[in-house]
Amino acid sequence: MSSKVHPLGNHFINGYLHPLFGASNDSEMFTQMVWISFFCILSIAASMAVFPAPYGRYSSSKFGFLLPMVFAWMTQESPSFIIPLVLLWSTSATCWSSLVNKLLLIGFITHYIHRSIIYPLCVRSSNKTPFVPYISAMLFSFFNGFMQGHYLLNYYQYDNKWLTSPQFVIGYTMFLVGMAINIYSDQLLIHLRKPGETRYKIPVGGLFNYVTAANYLGEIIEWAGFALASCSAPAAIFTLFSAVFLIFRAWHHHKYYLLKFEDYPKTRKIIFPFIF
C-alpha cells in the first residue's frame, strides 16, 4: 500500500477486526464475513417462511418495546452510509483513486442516504418499530456498510478498463434503473394516503399494476446490478441477502392484501411480473 494519510482506521481494522473475525488479513476477513452473511440468509429464510419480519404493518410489542418509526428507520439504516464515510476519512483508502470504485461506493452511499434520511421523512405511517428488529437492522447496517465500504476503499481497486466492460455498463445501468423504480414506487405508496391517513390501500400505478411489491422489485434489480457491476463476493452475498428478505416480505404483503381486500387483483403477481 501507499503511505497512509489517516492510519487510525487501518490500525483498528488490523488490530481489532481481523482478530474478531479470526483472520490474519483482509482476504480471510472477507471470506468470514461472506460466510456469516450466508448463514444469516438461511436463518432469515427459515424464519420468514413461518412469519413476517415484525415491523411496519406486522409490528408487535412481543419483539421488544416500540420505537417511533422515523427515529428507528433513520438510526438503523444510517450506519450503511456513515461507516463507508468514516472509512474514507480514517483509512488509507488507496482504492478511492479508481473511478470505478468511486462510482460503486457513491451509488451505495446514495441509496442509503435516501433510505435513511429522505424516505422516513416522507412516509405517512403511525406504525412503531419493536426493539429486536430495530437492533438487528442496525447491526446489519454496521456489518454490511463496513464490508462494502472496506472492500471498495481498501481491498480491491478496479482498473480503467473495467469502466467500459459489459458487466460494469450493464450492471451500473441496472443499478440506476432499479433505484429509480424503487424510489418511484415508494412515492406511489406514500401518496396513496392523504395527509393524516394511516390505513392501507391497494397500490396502483407503475409496476404495481403487475406486482404487489414494485418497490422491492426495484431494489432487487438495483442490488443485482451492483453485484454485476462489481463482480465481488461481498456485493453478491449482499444481493442474495436482499433478494431473499424482500421476496419473502413481498409474499407476506401479497397474502395480507388478498385477505384484507376482496377486490384485490387476483392476476397481480407477488414481485416478478408475469412470473411470481
PDB file of C-alpha atoms in Angstrom:
ATOM      1  CA  MET A   1       0.000   0.000   0.000  1.00  0.00           C
ATOM      2  CA  SER A   2       0.956   3.623  -0.395  1.00  0.00           C
ATOM      3  CA  SER A   3       1.624   5.866   2.584  1.00  0.00           C
ATOM      4  CA  LYS A   4      -1.307   6.108   4.967  1.00  0.00           C
ATOM      5  CA  VAL A   5      -2.753   9.558   5.353  1.00  0.00           C
ATOM      6  CA  HIS A   6      -5.100   8.547   8.172  1.00  0.00           C
ATOM      7  CA  PRO A   7      -3.699   5.328   9.693  1.00  0.00           C
ATOM      8  CA  LEU A   8      -6.061   5.145  12.680  1.00  0.00           C
ATOM      9  CA  GLY A   9      -8.688   3.191  10.778  1.00  0.00           C
ATOM     10  CA  ASN A  10      -6.103   0.819   9.329  1.00  0.00           C
ATOM     11  CA  HIS A  11      -4.724   0.117  12.810  1.00  0.00           C
ATOM     12  CA  PHE A  12      -8.225  -0.549  14.139  1.00  0.00           C
ATOM     13  CA  ILE A  13      -9.049  -2.956  11.313  1.00  0.00           C
ATOM     14  CA  ASN A  14      -5.745  -4.829  11.564  1.00  0.00           C
ATOM     15  CA  GLY A  15      -5.577  -4.837  15.343  1.00  0.00           C
ATOM     16  CA  TYR A  16      -9.206  -5.457  16.298  1.00  0.00           C
ATOM     17  CA  LEU A  17     -11.419  -6.507  13.395  1.00  0.00           C
ATOM     18  CA  HIS A  18      -9.088  -9.104  11.897  1.00  0.00           C
ATOM     19  CA  PRO A  19      -8.831 -10.949  15.251  1.00  0.00           C
ATOM     20  CA  LEU A  20     -12.578 -10.527  15.813  1.00  0.00           C
ATOM     21  CA  PHE A  21     -13.236 -12.488  12.631  1.00  0.00           C
ATOM     22  CA  GLY A  22     -10.401 -14.938  13.260  1.00  0.00           C
ATOM     23  CA  ALA A  23      -8.495 -13.573  10.290  1.00  0.00           C
ATOM     24  CA  SER A  24      -4.910 -12.543   9.704  1.00  0.00           C
ATOM     25  CA  ASN A  25      -5.626 -10.333   6.684  1.00  0.00           C
ATOM     26  CA  ASP A  26      -8.437  -8.694   4.728  1.00  0.00           C
ATOM     27  CA  SER A  27      -8.899 -11.639   2.366  1.00  0.00           C
ATOM     28  CA  GLU A  28      -9.571 -14.024   5.247  1.00  0.00           C
ATOM     29  CA  MET A  29     -11.823 -11.465   6.938  1.00  0.00           C
ATOM     30  CA  PHE A  30     -13.970 -11.012   3.818  1.00  0.00           C
ATOM     31  CA  THR A  31     -14.274 -14.787   3.479  1.00  0.00           C
ATOM     32  CA  GLN A  32     -15.530 -14.999   7.058  1.00  0.00           C
ATOM     33  CA  MET A  33     -17.959 -12.118   6.521  1.00  0.00           C
ATOM     34  CA  VAL A  34     -19.393 -13.717   3.404  1.00  0.00           C
ATOM     35  CA  TRP A  35     -19.957 -16.994   5.266  1.00  0.00           C
ATOM     36  CA  ILE A  36     -21.581 -15.165   8.180  1.00  0.00           C
ATOM     37  CA  SER A  37     -23.877 -13.438   5.686  1.00  0.00           C
ATOM     38  CA  PHE A  38     -24.749 -16.774   4.094  1.00  0.00           C
ATOM     39  CA  PHE A  39     -25.791 -18.320   7.409  1.00  0.00           C
ATOM     40  CA  CYS A  40     -27.817 -15.186   8.185  1.00  0.00           C
ATOM     41  CA  ILE A  41     -29.630 -15.686   4.879  1.00  0.00           C
ATOM     42  CA  LEU A  42     -30.504 -19.262   5.834  1.00  0.00           C
ATOM     43  CA  SER A  43     -31.852 -18.157   9.225  1.00  0.00           C
ATOM     44  CA  ILE A  44     -33.893 -15.332   7.690  1.00  0.00           C
ATOM     45  CA  ALA A  45     -35.372 -17.650   5.063  1.00  0.00           C
ATOM     46  CA  ALA A  46     -36.323 -20.182   7.752  1.00  0.00           C
ATOM     47  CA  SER A  47     -37.966 -17.579   9.999  1.00  0.00           C
ATOM     48  CA  MET A  48     -39.752 -15.621   7.266  1.00  0.00           C
ATOM     49  CA  ALA A  49     -41.168 -18.802   5.801  1.00  0.00           C
ATOM     50  CA  VAL A  50     -43.153 -19.001   9.046  1.00  0.00           C
ATOM     51  CA  PHE A  51     -43.885 -15.373   9.983  1.00  0.00           C
ATOM     52  CA  PRO A  52     -43.125 -11.903   8.579  1.00  0.00           C
ATOM     53  CA  ALA A  53     -40.367  -9.678   9.912  1.00  0.00           C
ATOM     54  CA  PRO A  54     -42.114  -7.890  12.821  1.00  0.00           C
ATOM     55  CA  TYR A  55     -42.011  -4.252  11.769  1.00  0.00           C
ATOM     56  CA  GLY A  56     -44.267  -1.979   9.749  1.00  0.00           C
ATOM     57  CA  ARG A  57     -47.757  -3.439   9.404  1.00  0.00           C
ATOM     58  CA  TYR A  58     -46.586  -6.549  11.289  1.00  0.00           C
ATOM     59  CA  SER A  59     -45.171  -4.598  14.247  1.00  0.00           C
ATOM     60  CA  SER A  60     -45.694  -6.192  17.669  1.00  0.00           C
ATOM     61  CA  SER A  61     -44.618  -5.400  21.211  1.00  0.00           C
ATOM     62  CA  LYS A  62     -43.813  -9.119  21.596  1.00  0.00           C
ATOM     63  CA  PHE A  63     -40.474  -8.268  19.986  1.00  0.00           C
ATOM     64  CA  GLY A  64     -39.454  -5.533  22.415  1.00  0.00           C
ATOM     65  CA  PHE A  65     -40.503  -2.037  23.357  1.00  0.00           C
ATOM     66  CA  LEU A  66     -41.729   0.103  20.490  1.00  0.00           C
ATOM     67  CA  LEU A  67     -39.759   2.955  18.950  1.00  0.00           C
ATOM     68  CA  PRO A  68     -41.045   5.824  16.766  1.00  0.00           C
ATOM     69  CA  MET A  69     -40.792   4.772  13.129  1.00  0.00           C
ATOM     70  CA  VAL A  70     -38.873   7.814  11.868  1.00  0.00           C
ATOM     71  CA  PHE A  71     -36.280   7.611  14.652  1.00  0.00           C
ATOM     72  CA  ALA A  72     -35.899   3.834  14.233  1.00  0.00           C
ATOM     73  CA  TRP A  73     -35.581   3.950  10.457  1.00  0.00           C
ATOM     74  CA  MET A  74     -33.063   6.782  10.435  1.00  0.00           C
ATOM     75  CA  THR A  75     -30.794   5.345  13.095  1.00  0.00           C
ATOM     76  CA  GLN A  76     -30.942   1.718  11.957  1.00  0.00           C
ATOM     77  CA  GLU A  77     -30.195   2.461   8.291  1.00  0.00           C
ATOM     78  CA  SER A  78     -27.727   5.355   8.552  1.00  0.00           C
ATOM     79  CA  PRO A  79     -24.645   3.263   9.539  1.00  0.00           C
ATOM     80  CA  SER A  80     -24.765   1.867   5.995  1.00  0.00           C
ATOM     81  CA  PHE A  81     -23.539   5.197   4.626  1.00  0.00           C
ATOM     82  CA  ILE A  82     -21.820   6.583   7.727  1.00  0.00           C
ATOM     83  CA  ILE A  83     -19.373   3.663   8.049  1.00  0.00           C
ATOM     84  CA  PRO A  84     -18.034   3.986   4.465  1.00  0.00           C
ATOM     85  CA  LEU A  85     -17.607   7.743   5.006  1.00  0.00           C
ATOM     86  CA  VAL A  86     -15.705   7.077   8.244  1.00  0.00           C
ATOM     87  CA  LEU A  87     -13.511   4.580   6.403  1.00  0.00           C
ATOM     88  CA  LEU A  88     -12.872   7.110   3.652  1.00  0.00           C
ATOM     89  CA  TRP A  89     -11.655   9.605   6.260  1.00  0.00           C
ATOM     90  CA  SER A  90      -9.858   7.291   8.686  1.00  0.00           C
ATOM     91  CA  THR A  91      -8.100   4.746   6.463  1.00  0.00           C
ATOM     92  CA  SER A  92      -5.567   4.992   3.663  1.00  0.00           C
ATOM     93  CA  ALA A  93      -8.423   4.406   1.136  1.00  0.00           C
ATOM     94  CA  THR A  94      -5.912   3.552  -1.594  1.00  0.00           C
ATOM     95  CA  CYS A  95      -8.634   2.262  -3.936  1.00  0.00           C
ATOM     96  CA  TRP A  96     -10.523   5.570  -3.905  1.00  0.00           C
ATOM     97  CA  SER A  97      -8.330   6.796  -6.777  1.00  0.00           C
ATOM     98  CA  SER A  98     -10.195   4.462  -9.152  1.00  0.00           C
ATOM     99  CA  LEU A  99     -13.226   5.985 -10.896  1.00  0.00           C
ATOM    100  CA  VAL A 100     -14.978   2.605 -10.846  1.00  0.00           C
ATOM    101  CA  ASN A 101     -14.538   2.303  -7.079  1.00  0.00           C
ATOM    102  CA  LYS A 102     -15.834   5.859  -6.690  1.00  0.00           C
ATOM    103  CA  LEU A 103     -18.951   5.192  -8.773  1.00  0.00           C
ATOM    104  CA  LEU A 104     -19.763   1.964  -6.957  1.00  0.00           C
ATOM    105  CA  LEU A 105     -19.330   3.431  -3.498  1.00  0.00           C
ATOM    106  CA  ILE A 106     -21.133   6.673  -4.344  1.00  0.00           C
ATOM    107  CA  GLY A 107     -24.051   4.600  -5.652  1.00  0.00           C
ATOM    108  CA  PHE A 108     -24.148   2.551  -2.448  1.00  0.00           C
ATOM    109  CA  ILE A 109     -23.962   5.649  -0.236  1.00  0.00           C
ATOM    110  CA  THR A 110     -26.598   7.496  -2.276  1.00  0.00           C
ATOM    111  CA  HIS A 111     -29.056   4.646  -1.839  1.00  0.00           C
ATOM    112  CA  TYR A 112     -28.654   4.664   1.914  1.00  0.00           C
ATOM    113  CA  ILE A 113     -28.761   8.448   2.285  1.00  0.00           C
ATOM    114  CA  HIS A 114     -32.140   8.307   0.584  1.00  0.00           C
ATOM    115  CA  ARG A 115     -33.214   5.235   2.537  1.00  0.00           C
ATOM    116  CA  SER A 116     -32.196   6.546   5.961  1.00  0.00           C
ATOM    117  CA  ILE A 117     -32.991  10.263   5.685  1.00  0.00           C
ATOM    118  CA  ILE A 118     -35.329  11.171   2.819  1.00  0.00           C
ATOM    119  CA  TYR A 119     -37.605   8.107   2.816  1.00  0.00           C
ATOM    120  CA  PRO A 120     -38.560   8.053   6.535  1.00  0.00           C
ATOM    121  CA  LEU A 121     -39.354  11.776   6.451  1.00  0.00           C
ATOM    122  CA  CYS A 122     -41.800  11.175   3.595  1.00  0.00           C
ATOM    123  CA  VAL A 123     -43.613   8.122   4.947  1.00  0.00           C
ATOM    124  CA  ARG A 124     -47.121   8.620   6.349  1.00  0.00           C
ATOM    125  CA  SER A 125     -47.313   5.854   8.900  1.00  0.00           C
ATOM    126  CA  SER A 126     -48.167   5.530  12.572  1.00  0.00           C
ATOM    127  CA  ASN A 127     -46.528   2.106  12.905  1.00  0.00           C
ATOM    128  CA  LYS A 128     -43.802   1.778  15.513  1.00  0.00           C
ATOM    129  CA  THR A 129     -40.726  -0.451  15.348  1.00  0.00           C
ATOM    130  CA  PRO A 130     -40.022  -3.109  18.020  1.00  0.00           C
ATOM    131  CA  PHE A 131     -36.547  -3.093  19.555  1.00  0.00           C
ATOM    132  CA  VAL A 132     -35.481  -6.563  18.336  1.00  0.00           C
ATOM    133  CA  PRO A 133     -35.897  -5.907  14.576  1.00  0.00           C
ATOM    134  CA  TYR A 134     -34.543  -2.387  15.127  1.00  0.00           C
ATOM    135  CA  ILE A 135     -31.274  -3.524  16.705  1.00  0.00           C
ATOM    136  CA  SER A 136     -30.973  -6.399  14.209  1.00  0.00           C
ATOM    137  CA  ALA A 137     -31.274  -3.978  11.293  1.00  0.00           C
ATOM    138  CA  MET A 138     -28.747  -1.613  12.870  1.00  0.00           C
ATOM    139  CA  LEU A 139     -26.184  -4.390  13.394  1.00  0.00           C
ATOM    140  CA  PHE A 140     -26.639  -5.469   9.782  1.00  0.00           C
ATOM    141  CA  SER A 141     -26.112  -1.885   8.622  1.00  0.00           C
ATOM    142  CA  PHE A 142     -22.822  -1.671  10.532  1.00  0.00           C
ATOM    143  CA  PHE A 143     -21.732  -5.067   9.214  1.00  0.00           C
ATOM    144  CA  ASN A 144     -22.665  -4.526   5.579  1.00  0.00           C
ATOM    145  CA  GLY A 145     -21.623  -0.879   5.495  1.00  0.00           C
ATOM    146  CA  PHE A 146     -18.158  -1.933   6.618  1.00  0.00           C
ATOM    147  CA  MET A 147     -17.987  -4.928   4.279  1.00  0.00           C
ATOM    148  CA  GLN A 148     -18.916  -2.950   1.150  1.00  0.00           C
ATOM    149  CA  GLY A 149     -17.020   0.193   2.141  1.00  0.00           C
ATOM    150  CA  HIS A 150     -13.770  -1.510   3.128  1.00  0.00           C
ATOM    151  CA  TYR A 151     -13.791  -3.707   0.022  1.00  0.00           C
ATOM    152  CA  LEU A 152     -14.190  -0.700  -2.299  1.00  0.00           C
ATOM    153  CA  LEU A 153     -11.885   1.643  -0.393  1.00  0.00           C
ATOM    154  CA  ASN A 154      -9.030  -0.567   0.763  1.00  0.00           C
ATOM    155  CA  TYR A 155      -9.162  -4.044  -0.740  1.00  0.00           C
ATOM    156  CA  TYR A 156      -9.808  -4.194  -4.499  1.00  0.00           C
ATOM    157  CA  GLN A 157      -9.032  -1.449  -6.989  1.00  0.00           C
ATOM    158  CA  TYR A 158     -10.659  -1.672 -10.427  1.00  0.00           C
ATOM    159  CA  ASP A 159      -8.644  -0.521 -13.429  1.00  0.00           C
ATOM    160  CA  ASN A 160      -9.896   1.903 -16.076  1.00  0.00           C
ATOM    161  CA  LYS A 161     -10.765  -0.922 -18.490  1.00  0.00           C
ATOM    162  CA  TRP A 162     -13.464  -2.111 -16.078  1.00  0.00           C
ATOM    163  CA  LEU A 163     -15.356   1.149 -16.655  1.00  0.00           C
ATOM    164  CA  THR A 164     -16.227   0.144 -20.231  1.00  0.00           C
ATOM    165  CA  SER A 165     -16.613  -3.594 -19.600  1.00  0.00           C
ATOM    166  CA  PRO A 166     -20.041  -5.122 -20.392  1.00  0.00           C
ATOM    167  CA  GLN A 167     -20.570  -6.246 -16.799  1.00  0.00           C
ATOM    168  CA  PHE A 168     -19.993  -2.750 -15.426  1.00  0.00           C
ATOM    169  CA  VAL A 169     -22.011  -0.895 -18.055  1.00  0.00           C
ATOM    170  CA  ILE A 170     -24.970  -3.294 -17.834  1.00  0.00           C
ATOM    171  CA  GLY A 171     -24.693  -3.663 -14.070  1.00  0.00           C
ATOM    172  CA  TYR A 172     -24.480   0.041 -13.259  1.00  0.00           C
ATOM    173  CA  THR A 173     -27.353   0.764 -15.639  1.00  0.00           C
ATOM    174  CA  MET A 174     -29.408  -1.876 -13.803  1.00  0.00           C
ATOM    175  CA  PHE A 175     -28.428  -0.259 -10.518  1.00  0.00           C
ATOM    176  CA  LEU A 176     -29.654   3.173 -11.629  1.00  0.00           C
ATOM    177  CA  VAL A 177     -32.851   1.811 -13.191  1.00  0.00           C
ATOM    178  CA  GLY A 178     -33.579  -0.267 -10.091  1.00  0.00           C
ATOM    179  CA  MET A 179     -33.023   2.747  -7.835  1.00  0.00           C
ATOM    180  CA  ALA A 180     -35.429   4.807  -9.958  1.00  0.00           C
ATOM    181  CA  ILE A 181     -38.088   2.068  -9.799  1.00  0.00           C
ATOM    182  CA  ASN A 182     -37.606   1.718  -6.047  1.00  0.00           C
ATOM    183  CA  ILE A 183     -37.921   5.458  -5.331  1.00  0.00           C
ATOM    184  CA  TYR A 184     -40.824   5.997  -7.755  1.00  0.00           C
ATOM    185  CA  SER A 185     -42.718   3.010  -6.339  1.00  0.00           C
ATOM    186  CA  ASP A 186     -42.143   4.215  -2.773  1.00  0.00           C
ATOM    187  CA  GLN A 187     -43.595   7.584  -3.729  1.00  0.00           C
ATOM    188  CA  LEU A 188     -46.665   5.908  -5.238  1.00  0.00           C
ATOM    189  CA  LEU A 189     -47.204   4.057  -1.952  1.00  0.00           C
ATOM    190  CA  ILE A 190     -46.683   7.189   0.130  1.00  0.00           C
ATOM    191  CA  HIS A 191     -49.149   9.225  -1.916  1.00  0.00           C
ATOM    192  CA  LEU A 192     -51.865   6.576  -1.730  1.00  0.00           C
ATOM    193  CA  ARG A 193     -52.628   8.147   1.643  1.00  0.00           C
ATOM    194  CA  LYS A 194     -53.798  11.675   2.178  1.00  0.00           C
ATOM    195  CA  PRO A 195     -52.118  13.628   4.995  1.00  0.00           C
ATOM    196  CA  GLY A 196     -53.347  12.214   8.299  1.00  0.00           C
ATOM    197  CA  GLU A 197     -54.455   8.887   6.854  1.00  0.00           C
ATOM    198  CA  THR A 198     -52.819   5.711   8.137  1.00  0.00           C
ATOM    199  CA  ARG A 199     -54.955   2.882   6.732  1.00  0.00           C
ATOM    200  CA  TYR A 200     -53.580   0.677   3.972  1.00  0.00           C
ATOM    201  CA  LYS A 201     -54.920   0.897   0.417  1.00  0.00           C
ATOM    202  CA  ILE A 202     -54.467  -1.189  -2.723  1.00  0.00           C
ATOM    203  CA  PRO A 203     -51.316   0.042  -4.528  1.00  0.00           C
ATOM    204  CA  VAL A 204     -51.896   1.263  -8.089  1.00  0.00           C
ATOM    205  CA  GLY A 205     -49.772   2.766 -10.835  1.00  0.00           C
ATOM    206  CA  GLY A 206     -46.405   1.941 -12.328  1.00  0.00           C
ATOM    207  CA  LEU A 207     -45.281  -1.635 -11.792  1.00  0.00           C
ATOM    208  CA  PHE A 208     -47.877  -2.014  -9.019  1.00  0.00           C
ATOM    209  CA  ASN A 209     -50.315  -2.788 -11.835  1.00  0.00           C
ATOM    210  CA  TYR A 210     -48.362  -6.007 -12.331  1.00  0.00           C
ATOM    211  CA  VAL A 211     -46.915  -6.914  -8.928  1.00  0.00           C
ATOM    212  CA  THR A 212     -47.698  -6.371  -5.254  1.00  0.00           C
ATOM    213  CA  ALA A 213     -44.193  -5.225  -4.313  1.00  0.00           C
ATOM    214  CA  ALA A 214     -42.921  -2.992  -7.116  1.00  0.00           C
ATOM    215  CA  ASN A 215     -40.681  -1.119  -4.678  1.00  0.00           C
ATOM    216  CA  TYR A 216     -38.991  -4.373  -3.651  1.00  0.00           C
ATOM    217  CA  LEU A 217     -38.607  -5.424  -7.281  1.00  0.00           C
ATOM    218  CA  GLY A 218     -36.769  -2.157  -7.928  1.00  0.00           C
ATOM    219  CA  GLU A 219     -34.435  -2.748  -5.003  1.00  0.00           C
ATOM    220  CA  ILE A 220     -33.643  -6.297  -6.136  1.00  0.00           C
ATOM    221  CA  ILE A 221     -32.813  -5.002  -9.635  1.00  0.00           C
ATOM    222  CA  GLU A 222     -30.698  -2.287  -8.030  1.00  0.00           C
ATOM    223  CA  TRP A 223     -28.544  -4.640  -5.961  1.00  0.00           C
ATOM    224  CA  ALA A 224     -28.340  -7.256  -8.720  1.00  0.00           C
ATOM    225  CA  GLY A 225     -26.881  -4.518 -10.899  1.00  0.00           C
ATOM    226  CA  PHE A 226     -24.486  -3.519  -8.122  1.00  0.00           C
ATOM    227  CA  ALA A 227     -23.288  -7.115  -7.832  1.00  0.00           C
ATOM    228  CA  LEU A 228     -22.852  -7.435 -11.608  1.00  0.00           C
ATOM    229  CA  ALA A 229     -21.031  -4.106 -11.880  1.00  0.00           C
ATOM    230  CA  SER A 230     -18.552  -5.050  -9.147  1.00  0.00           C
ATOM    231  CA  CYS A 231     -18.393  -8.847  -9.590  1.00  0.00           C
ATOM    232  CA  SER A 232     -17.353  -9.121  -5.942  1.00  0.00           C
ATOM    233  CA  ALA A 233     -18.260 -11.683  -3.302  1.00  0.00           C
ATOM    234  CA  PRO A 234     -19.359  -9.022  -0.752  1.00  0.00           C
ATOM    235  CA  ALA A 235     -21.727  -7.426  -3.270  1.00  0.00           C
ATOM    236  CA  ALA A 236     -23.056 -10.811  -4.428  1.00  0.00           C
ATOM    237  CA  ILE A 237     -23.831 -12.077  -0.922  1.00  0.00           C
ATOM    238  CA  PHE A 238     -25.486  -8.758  -0.034  1.00  0.00           C
ATOM    239  CA  THR A 239     -27.637  -9.038  -3.162  1.00  0.00           C
ATOM    240  CA  LEU A 240     -28.653 -12.570  -2.208  1.00  0.00           C
ATOM    241  CA  PHE A 241     -29.466 -11.411   1.322  1.00  0.00           C
ATOM    242  CA  SER A 242     -31.600  -8.550  -0.004  1.00  0.00           C
ATOM    243  CA  ALA A 243     -33.387 -10.721  -2.559  1.00  0.00           C
ATOM    244  CA  VAL A 244     -34.294 -13.438  -0.048  1.00  0.00           C
ATOM    245  CA  PHE A 245     -35.537 -10.931   2.523  1.00  0.00           C
ATOM    246  CA  LEU A 246     -37.511  -8.841   0.027  1.00  0.00           C
ATOM    247  CA  ILE A 247     -39.094 -11.810  -1.771  1.00  0.00           C
ATOM    248  CA  PHE A 248     -40.362 -13.241   1.499  1.00  0.00           C
ATOM    249  CA  ARG A 249     -41.615  -9.826   2.647  1.00  0.00           C
ATOM    250  CA  ALA A 250     -43.374  -9.330  -0.686  1.00  0.00           C
ATOM    251  CA  TRP A 251     -45.012 -12.743  -0.248  1.00  0.00           C
ATOM    252  CA  HIS A 252     -46.327 -11.751   3.179  1.00  0.00           C
ATOM    253  CA  HIS A 253     -47.594  -8.432   1.801  1.00  0.00           C
ATOM    254  CA  HIS A 254     -49.367 -10.256  -1.028  1.00  0.00           C
ATOM    255  CA  LYS A 255     -51.159 -12.550   1.437  1.00  0.00           C
ATOM    256  CA  TYR A 256     -52.049  -9.515   3.571  1.00  0.00           C
ATOM    257  CA  TYR A 257     -53.684  -7.684   0.647  1.00  0.00           C
ATOM    258  CA  LEU A 258     -55.597 -10.762  -0.503  1.00  0.00           C
ATOM    259  CA  LEU A 259     -57.036 -11.212   2.992  1.00  0.00           C
ATOM    260  CA  LYS A 260     -57.776  -7.522   3.591  1.00  0.00           C
ATOM    261  CA  PHE A 261     -59.257  -6.546   0.223  1.00  0.00           C
ATOM    262  CA  GLU A 262     -61.880  -8.668  -1.527  1.00  0.00           C
ATOM    263  CA  ASP A 263     -61.333  -6.687  -4.737  1.00  0.00           C
ATOM    264  CA  TYR A 264     -57.541  -7.117  -4.761  1.00  0.00           C
ATOM    265  CA  PRO A 265     -56.478  -8.010  -8.350  1.00  0.00           C
ATOM    266  CA  LYS A 266     -56.225 -11.802  -8.461  1.00  0.00           C
ATOM    267  CA  THR A 267     -53.968 -11.752 -11.518  1.00  0.00           C
ATOM    268  CA  ARG A 268     -51.375  -9.496  -9.882  1.00  0.00           C
ATOM    269  CA  LYS A 269     -48.116 -11.336  -9.177  1.00  0.00           C
ATOM    270  CA  ILE A 270     -46.107 -11.037  -5.964  1.00  0.00           C
ATOM    271  CA  ILE A 271     -42.845  -9.426  -7.097  1.00  0.00           C
ATOM    272  CA  PHE A 272     -41.767 -10.548 -10.597  1.00  0.00           C
ATOM    273  CA  PRO A 273     -44.220  -9.552 -13.381  1.00  0.00           C
ATOM    274  CA  PHE A 274     -45.968 -12.491 -15.089  1.00  0.00           C
ATOM    275  CA  ILE A 275     -43.767 -14.994 -13.187  1.00  0.00           C
ATOM    276  CA  PHE A 276     -44.138 -14.939  -9.382  1.00  0.00           C
TER     277      PHE A 276
END
